Coordinates of C-alpha atoms and ligand atoms in Angstrom, one line a residue:
Chain A
M1 CA -8.0 -5.8 6.0
A2 CA -9.1 -3.3 3.5
L3 CA -9.4 0.4 3.8
I4 CA -8.8 2.0 7.1
N5 CA -10.3 5.1 8.2
Y6 CA -8.6 5.7 11.6
S7 CA -9.5 9.3 12.0
S8 CA -12.6 9.1 9.9
K9 CA -11.1 11.8 7.6
E10 CA -8.4 9.9 5.8
I11 CA -9.0 7.2 3.2
N12 CA -6.0 5.3 2.0
C13 CA -6.2 2.8 -0.9
K14 CA -3.4 0.5 -1.7
I15 CA -3.4 -0.6 -5.4
V16 CA -0.9 -3.2 -6.5
Y17 CA 0.3 -3.9 -10.1
Y18 CA 1.0 -7.6 -10.4
G19 CA 2.2 -9.7 -13.3
P20 CA 5.2 -11.5 -14.8
G21 CA 8.6 -9.8 -14.8
L22 CA 9.2 -7.4 -17.6
G23 CA 5.5 -7.4 -18.5
G24 CA 5.2 -3.6 -18.2
K25 CA 4.2 -2.8 -14.6
T26 CA 6.9 -0.2 -14.0
T27 CA 6.1 1.3 -17.4
N28 CA 2.4 1.7 -16.3
I29 CA 3.4 3.5 -13.1
K30 CA 5.9 5.7 -14.9
H31 CA 3.2 6.8 -17.4
I32 CA 0.9 7.6 -14.6
Y33 CA 3.6 9.6 -12.9
S34 CA 4.3 11.6 -16.1
K35 CA 0.6 12.4 -16.7
V36 CA -0.9 13.2 -13.3
N37 CA -0.8 16.8 -12.2
P38 CA 2.4 17.2 -10.0
E39 CA 0.3 18.7 -7.3
N40 CA -1.6 15.4 -7.0
R41 CA 1.3 13.1 -6.8
G42 CA 4.4 12.4 -4.7
K43 CA 7.8 11.1 -5.6
L44 CA 8.1 7.9 -7.7
M45 CA 10.2 5.6 -5.7
S46 CA 12.0 2.6 -7.0
L47 CA 13.9 -0.1 -5.1
D48 CA 16.1 -1.6 -7.7
T49 CA 18.7 -4.3 -7.5
E50 CA 22.1 -3.7 -9.0
L51 CA 20.9 -5.6 -12.0
D52 CA 18.4 -2.8 -12.6
R53 CA 15.4 -5.1 -12.0
T54 CA 12.8 -4.2 -9.5
L55 CA 13.7 -6.0 -6.3
F56 CA 11.1 -4.8 -3.8
F57 CA 8.8 -2.4 -5.6
D58 CA 8.0 0.8 -7.3
F59 CA 5.9 3.1 -5.3
L60 CA 3.8 6.2 -6.3
P61 CA 1.4 8.1 -4.0
V62 CA -1.4 9.9 -5.7
D63 CA -3.9 12.2 -4.0
L64 CA -7.4 12.6 -5.1
G65 CA -7.8 15.7 -2.9
T66 CA -10.6 16.3 -0.4
V67 CA -13.9 14.8 -1.2
K68 CA -16.7 15.7 1.2
G69 CA -14.3 16.2 4.0
F70 CA -12.3 13.0 3.4
S71 CA -8.8 13.2 2.2
V72 CA -8.4 10.4 -0.3
H73 CA -5.0 8.9 -1.2
F74 CA -4.1 6.1 -3.6
H75 CA -0.8 4.3 -3.1
L76 CA 0.3 2.5 -6.3
Y77 CA 2.8 -0.3 -6.0
T78 CA 4.4 -2.8 -8.4
V79 CA 5.8 -6.1 -7.4
P80 CA 8.9 -7.8 -8.7
G81 CA 8.0 -10.5 -11.3
Q82 CA 11.0 -12.7 -10.9
V83 CA 10.2 -16.1 -9.4
Y84 CA 12.8 -15.9 -6.7
Y85 CA 11.3 -12.7 -5.1
N86 CA 8.1 -14.3 -3.9
A87 CA 8.8 -13.2 -0.3
S88 CA 8.8 -9.5 -1.3
R89 CA 5.7 -10.0 -3.5
K90 CA 3.9 -11.4 -0.6
L91 CA 4.7 -8.5 1.7
I92 CA 3.5 -6.0 -0.8
L93 CA 0.2 -7.7 -1.0
K94 CA -0.3 -7.0 2.7
G95 CA -3.4 -4.8 3.1
V96 CA -4.0 -4.6 -0.7
D97 CA -7.3 -3.0 -1.7
G98 CA -7.2 -3.3 -5.4
L99 CA -5.2 -5.2 -8.1
I100 CA -4.2 -4.6 -11.7
F101 CA -2.8 -7.6 -13.4
V102 CA -0.4 -6.6 -16.3
A103 CA -0.2 -9.5 -18.7
D104 CA 2.5 -9.8 -21.3
S105 CA 0.8 -10.6 -24.6
Q106 CA 3.8 -12.1 -26.3
I107 CA 3.4 -15.7 -27.3
E108 CA 6.6 -16.8 -25.5
R109 CA 5.4 -15.2 -22.2
F110 CA 2.0 -17.0 -22.2
E111 CA 3.0 -19.6 -19.6
D112 CA 4.6 -16.9 -17.4
N113 CA 1.3 -15.0 -17.3
I114 CA -0.5 -18.1 -16.1
D115 CA 2.2 -18.9 -13.5
S116 CA 2.0 -15.3 -12.3
I117 CA -1.8 -15.2 -11.9
E118 CA -1.8 -18.6 -10.1
N119 CA 1.0 -17.2 -7.8
L120 CA -1.2 -14.2 -7.1
D121 CA -4.1 -16.4 -6.1
D122 CA -1.8 -18.4 -3.8
N123 CA -0.3 -15.4 -2.2
L124 CA -3.7 -13.7 -1.7
A125 CA -5.2 -16.8 -0.2
E126 CA -2.6 -16.6 2.6
Y127 CA -3.8 -13.1 3.7
H128 CA -7.4 -12.9 2.7
K129 CA -10.3 -15.1 3.3
K130 CA -12.2 -13.7 0.4
A131 CA -9.5 -12.9 -2.1
E132 CA -12.1 -12.9 -5.0
E133 CA -13.7 -9.9 -3.4
I134 CA -10.7 -7.7 -4.0
P135 CA -11.3 -5.5 -7.1
L136 CA -9.2 -6.7 -10.0
A137 CA -8.6 -5.5 -13.6
I138 CA -6.4 -7.0 -16.3
Q139 CA -4.4 -5.2 -18.8
Y140 CA -3.2 -7.2 -21.8
N141 CA 0.0 -5.3 -22.5
K142 CA 2.4 -5.0 -25.5
R143 CA -0.4 -5.2 -28.1
D144 CA 1.9 -3.3 -30.4
L145 CA 4.2 -6.3 -30.9
P146 CA 3.8 -8.7 -33.8
N147 CA 4.1 -12.1 -32.0
I148 CA 1.1 -11.9 -29.6
V149 CA -1.5 -14.2 -28.3
S150 CA -5.1 -13.5 -29.4
L151 CA -7.4 -11.6 -27.0
N152 CA -9.8 -14.5 -26.8
E153 CA -7.1 -16.9 -25.7
L154 CA -5.8 -14.6 -23.1
E155 CA -9.2 -14.0 -21.7
D156 CA -9.8 -17.7 -21.6
A157 CA -6.6 -18.4 -19.7
L158 CA -6.4 -15.4 -17.4
N159 CA -9.9 -14.1 -16.8
P160 CA -12.2 -16.8 -15.5
R161 CA -13.8 -14.3 -13.1
G162 CA -14.7 -12.1 -16.1
V163 CA -13.3 -8.9 -14.5
F164 CA -12.7 -5.7 -16.4
S165 CA -9.9 -6.1 -19.0
C166 CA -8.4 -4.1 -21.8
E167 CA -5.6 -4.0 -24.3
G168 CA -2.6 -1.9 -23.5
V169 CA 0.6 -0.4 -25.0
A170 CA 2.0 0.9 -21.8
T171 CA 5.0 2.5 -23.5
E172 CA 2.6 4.7 -25.4
G173 CA 0.2 5.2 -22.5
I174 CA -2.5 3.2 -24.1
G175 CA -4.8 1.3 -21.8
V176 CA -3.1 2.6 -18.7
F177 CA -5.7 4.7 -17.0
E178 CA -8.7 2.6 -17.8
P179 CA -7.9 -0.3 -15.5
L180 CA -6.7 2.0 -12.8
K181 CA -9.9 4.0 -12.9
E182 CA -12.0 0.9 -12.9
V183 CA -10.2 -0.6 -9.9
S184 CA -10.1 2.7 -8.0
K185 CA -13.8 3.2 -8.3
K186 CA -14.5 -0.3 -7.2
V187 CA -12.3 0.2 -4.2
L188 CA -14.1 3.3 -3.2
R189 CA -17.5 1.8 -3.7
K190 CA -16.6 -1.0 -1.3
L191 CA -16.5 1.6 1.4
R192 CA -20.1 2.4 1.1
Chain B
M1 CA -26.9 4.3 15.6
P2 CA -25.8 6.3 12.6
E3 CA -24.6 9.3 14.6
D4 CA -22.0 7.1 16.3
K5 CA -20.5 6.1 12.9
E6 CA -19.6 9.7 12.1
G7 CA -17.2 9.8 15.0
T8 CA -15.7 6.3 14.6
F9 CA -12.6 6.2 16.7
E10 CA -12.4 9.9 17.0
E11 CA -11.8 9.7 20.7
E12 CA -9.3 6.9 20.5
F13 CA -7.5 8.7 17.8
Q14 CA -7.1 11.7 20.1
I15 CA -5.6 9.5 22.8
I16 CA -3.2 8.0 20.3
K17 CA -2.1 11.4 19.1
D18 CA -1.6 12.7 22.6
S19 CA 0.4 9.6 23.5
L20 CA 2.7 10.1 20.5
E21 CA 3.2 13.7 21.4
E22 CA 4.1 12.8 24.9
L23 CA 6.5 10.2 23.7
C24 CA 8.1 12.7 21.4
R25 CA 8.5 15.3 24.1
E26 CA 9.7 13.0 26.8
T27 CA 12.4 11.4 24.6
K28 CA 13.4 14.7 23.0
S29 CA 13.0 13.0 19.6
L30 CA 12.6 14.7 16.3
S31 CA 9.5 12.9 15.3
V32 CA 7.3 9.9 16.0
L33 CA 5.3 8.1 13.3
L34 CA 2.6 5.5 13.6
I35 CA 2.2 3.4 10.4
D36 CA 0.1 0.4 9.6
K37 CA 1.6 -2.8 8.2
A38 CA 0.4 -2.0 4.7
G39 CA 2.7 1.1 4.8
Q40 CA 0.2 3.9 5.4
L41 CA 0.6 6.6 7.9
I42 CA -1.9 6.6 10.8
T43 CA -0.7 9.7 12.5
S44 CA 2.5 11.5 13.6
A45 CA 3.9 13.8 16.2
G46 CA 6.8 16.2 16.3
N47 CA 8.5 17.8 13.4
V48 CA 7.8 16.0 10.1
S49 CA 7.8 19.0 7.8
S50 CA 11.0 18.0 6.0
L51 CA 10.1 14.3 5.8
D52 CA 8.8 12.5 2.7
I53 CA 6.1 10.8 4.8
P54 CA 4.5 8.4 2.2
S55 CA 8.0 7.1 1.3
F56 CA 9.0 6.8 4.9
A57 CA 5.8 5.0 5.9
T58 CA 6.1 2.6 2.9
L59 CA 9.7 1.8 3.5
S60 CA 9.2 1.3 7.3
A61 CA 6.5 -1.3 6.6
A62 CA 8.6 -3.0 3.9
D63 CA 11.6 -3.0 6.3
F64 CA 9.5 -4.7 9.0
A65 CA 8.1 -7.2 6.6
A66 CA 11.5 -8.0 5.1
T67 CA 13.0 -8.5 8.6
S68 CA 10.2 -10.7 9.7
N69 CA 10.9 -12.9 6.6
L70 CA 14.5 -12.9 7.8
A71 CA 13.4 -13.9 11.2
D72 CA 11.5 -16.8 9.7
L73 CA 14.6 -18.0 7.9
I74 CA 16.4 -18.4 11.2
G75 CA 13.4 -19.9 13.0
E76 CA 12.4 -16.8 14.9
H77 CA 8.8 -15.7 15.0
D78 CA 9.4 -12.0 14.5
F79 CA 11.9 -9.3 15.5
S80 CA 9.8 -6.9 17.5
T81 CA 12.1 -4.0 17.2
L82 CA 14.6 -2.6 14.6
F83 CA 17.3 0.0 15.1
H84 CA 19.1 1.9 12.4
Q85 CA 21.9 4.1 13.6
G86 CA 23.2 7.0 11.6
A87 CA 25.9 9.6 12.2
R88 CA 23.4 12.3 13.1
K89 CA 20.0 10.7 13.1
S90 CA 18.8 7.3 14.1
I91 CA 15.5 5.4 13.8
Y92 CA 14.0 3.1 16.3
V93 CA 11.1 1.0 15.0
S94 CA 8.8 -1.3 17.0
L95 CA 5.7 -3.2 16.6
I96 CA 2.5 -2.5 18.7
A97 CA -0.1 -5.2 19.2
D98 CA 1.4 -7.1 16.3
K99 CA -0.4 -4.7 14.0
V100 CA 1.0 -1.2 13.8
I101 CA 4.5 0.2 13.5
L102 CA 5.8 2.9 15.7
A103 CA 8.9 4.7 14.3
V104 CA 10.9 7.2 16.4
I105 CA 13.4 9.5 14.7
F106 CA 16.0 10.9 17.1
T107 CA 19.3 12.7 17.3
K108 CA 22.2 12.8 19.7
E109 CA 19.9 14.9 21.9
T110 CA 18.7 11.7 23.4
T111 CA 19.8 8.1 23.9
L112 CA 18.6 4.7 22.6
G113 CA 18.0 3.5 26.1
L114 CA 15.6 6.3 26.9
V115 CA 13.8 5.9 23.6
R116 CA 13.5 2.2 24.2
I117 CA 12.0 2.5 27.6
K118 CA 9.5 5.2 26.7
V119 CA 8.5 3.4 23.5
K120 CA 7.8 0.3 25.5
K121 CA 5.6 2.3 27.9
T122 CA 3.6 3.9 25.0
A123 CA 3.2 0.5 23.3
E124 CA 1.8 -1.1 26.4
K125 CA -0.6 1.8 26.8
L126 CA -1.9 1.7 23.2
A127 CA -1.8 -2.1 22.6
N128 CA -5.3 -2.8 24.0
M129 CA -6.8 0.1 22.2
F130 CA -5.4 -1.1 18.9
D131 CA -6.7 -4.6 19.5
R132 CA -10.2 -3.1 20.0
I133 CA -9.9 -0.8 17.0
F134 CA -8.8 -3.6 14.6
Q135 CA -11.5 -5.9 15.8
T136 CA -14.1 -3.3 15.0
L137 CA -12.6 -2.5 11.7
E138 CA -12.5 -6.1 10.7
S139 CA -16.1 -6.6 11.5
E140 CA -17.5 -3.4 9.9
Y141 CA -15.4 -1.2 7.8
S142 CA -18.1 -0.5 5.3
G143 CA -20.7 2.2 5.7
A144 CA -18.0 4.9 6.1
V145 CA -19.2 6.9 3.1
D146 CA -22.4 7.7 1.3
D147 CA -23.6 7.7 -2.3
E148 CA -22.9 11.4 -2.7
F149 CA -19.3 10.8 -1.7
I150 CA -18.9 8.0 -4.2
S151 CA -20.3 10.1 -7.1
E152 CA -18.1 13.1 -6.2
A153 CA -15.0 10.9 -5.8
E154 CA -15.7 9.2 -9.2
T155 CA -15.9 12.6 -10.9
E156 CA -12.5 13.5 -9.3
L157 CA -11.0 10.2 -10.4
D158 CA -12.1 10.8 -13.9
S159 CA -10.4 14.1 -14.1
L160 CA -7.3 13.0 -12.2
F161 CA -6.7 9.9 -14.4
E162 CA -7.4 11.2 -17.9
Ligands
LIG201 N1 6.8 -3.0 -27.2 C1 6.4 -2.7 -25.9 N2 7.2 -2.8 -24.9 C2 6.8 -2.5 -23.7 C3 5.4 -2.2 -23.4 N3 5.3 -2.0 -22.1 C4 6.5 -2.2 -21.5 N4 7.4 -2.5 -22.5 C5 8.9 -2.7 -22.3 O1 9.1 -3.9 -21.6 C6 10.2 -3.8 -20.7 C7 9.8 -4.2 -19.3 O2 8.9 -3.2 -18.8 P1 8.8 -2.9 -17.2 O3 7.8 -1.9 -17.1 O4 10.1 -2.7 -16.6 O5 8.3 -4.3 -16.7 P2 8.0 -4.8 -15.2 O6 9.1 -5.8 -14.8 O7 6.7 -5.5 -15.3 O8 7.9 -3.6 -14.3 C8 10.7 -2.4 -20.9 O9 11.8 -2.4 -21.8 C9 9.5 -1.7 -21.5 O10 10.0 -0.6 -22.3 C10 4.5 -2.2 -24.5 O11 3.3 -1.9 -24.4 N5 5.0 -2.4 -25.8

């Protein structure tokens, strides 16, 4: 199920940041939180374990305001990357409208990216008949680090669909808004 | 019939709202919230002015999803209700038509028993309607907005996410 328009005046879009643990998903959301006008966003909520790793998710509601009588809300979520939290990853994907995959560019994380994107496909297949129709963008994060995989290799391994992708340094806010904008627009266009 | 599209579910929505208000009144609860399984508020009744609604809706949905995973682990299909008891306020959460979450927040003004009975009544009344709504939504959720909406929304997005 994609967007729901119960009262025909509310549009809620659920956008999920997916990717391997410690790839930079939370950093993306924190940057968005810090840059978006406080009037347009709610509280940033984190459900952490005692180990200070995201157990369930981070959650940030962002309001676009009223557009032609519709009040438009985006709900941003991150999923925990650790392998043993697949149950909570799956539940966050319920009702997802758009996805941003945050890949970790470091050479030693290459396999983890592949595992994570395969895990995304598997989890989506359980909920959605047409998972490939869900808008997706990819951010190749941590481009500031020295030991990174080339862009070509990453594209080759992670982007067979040829979706929008960009380089990112989430800690500096680079490449954070581009994929979010891309996916948000695609999600809204699907309503037409 | 393009005119019909304008008012999609407007009538049903009113019935839902009225039922929630009735439930809230009859149980003397603080507030009643209807939330979808993805964690988005559908509508509410009663006093929600001091409540962080997006967080509440998200956590309720996550709570339900987590508990249904727990149910799985012990070989149950689902737990259809959840109850969280606090010193002053309590929350009673139940699932309607397997699709939407009804959360009632109440105080010592009322009892769990009364809340439970009235919630059951409301759930029965609304279940068929939700089945119908979700069937329609699944078959045609597109066409809700026009090109003008898209272009205005995109301009807003560009300035919001700079
Ligand atoms: N050098 C560098 N570090 C980053 C970047 N993005 C995130 N990090 C760091 O990577 C670690 C994990 O990030 P986090 O957002 O918690 O990852 P998550 O598990 O995917 O949510 C943190 O220490 C971040 O500061 C980046 O672009 N460059």
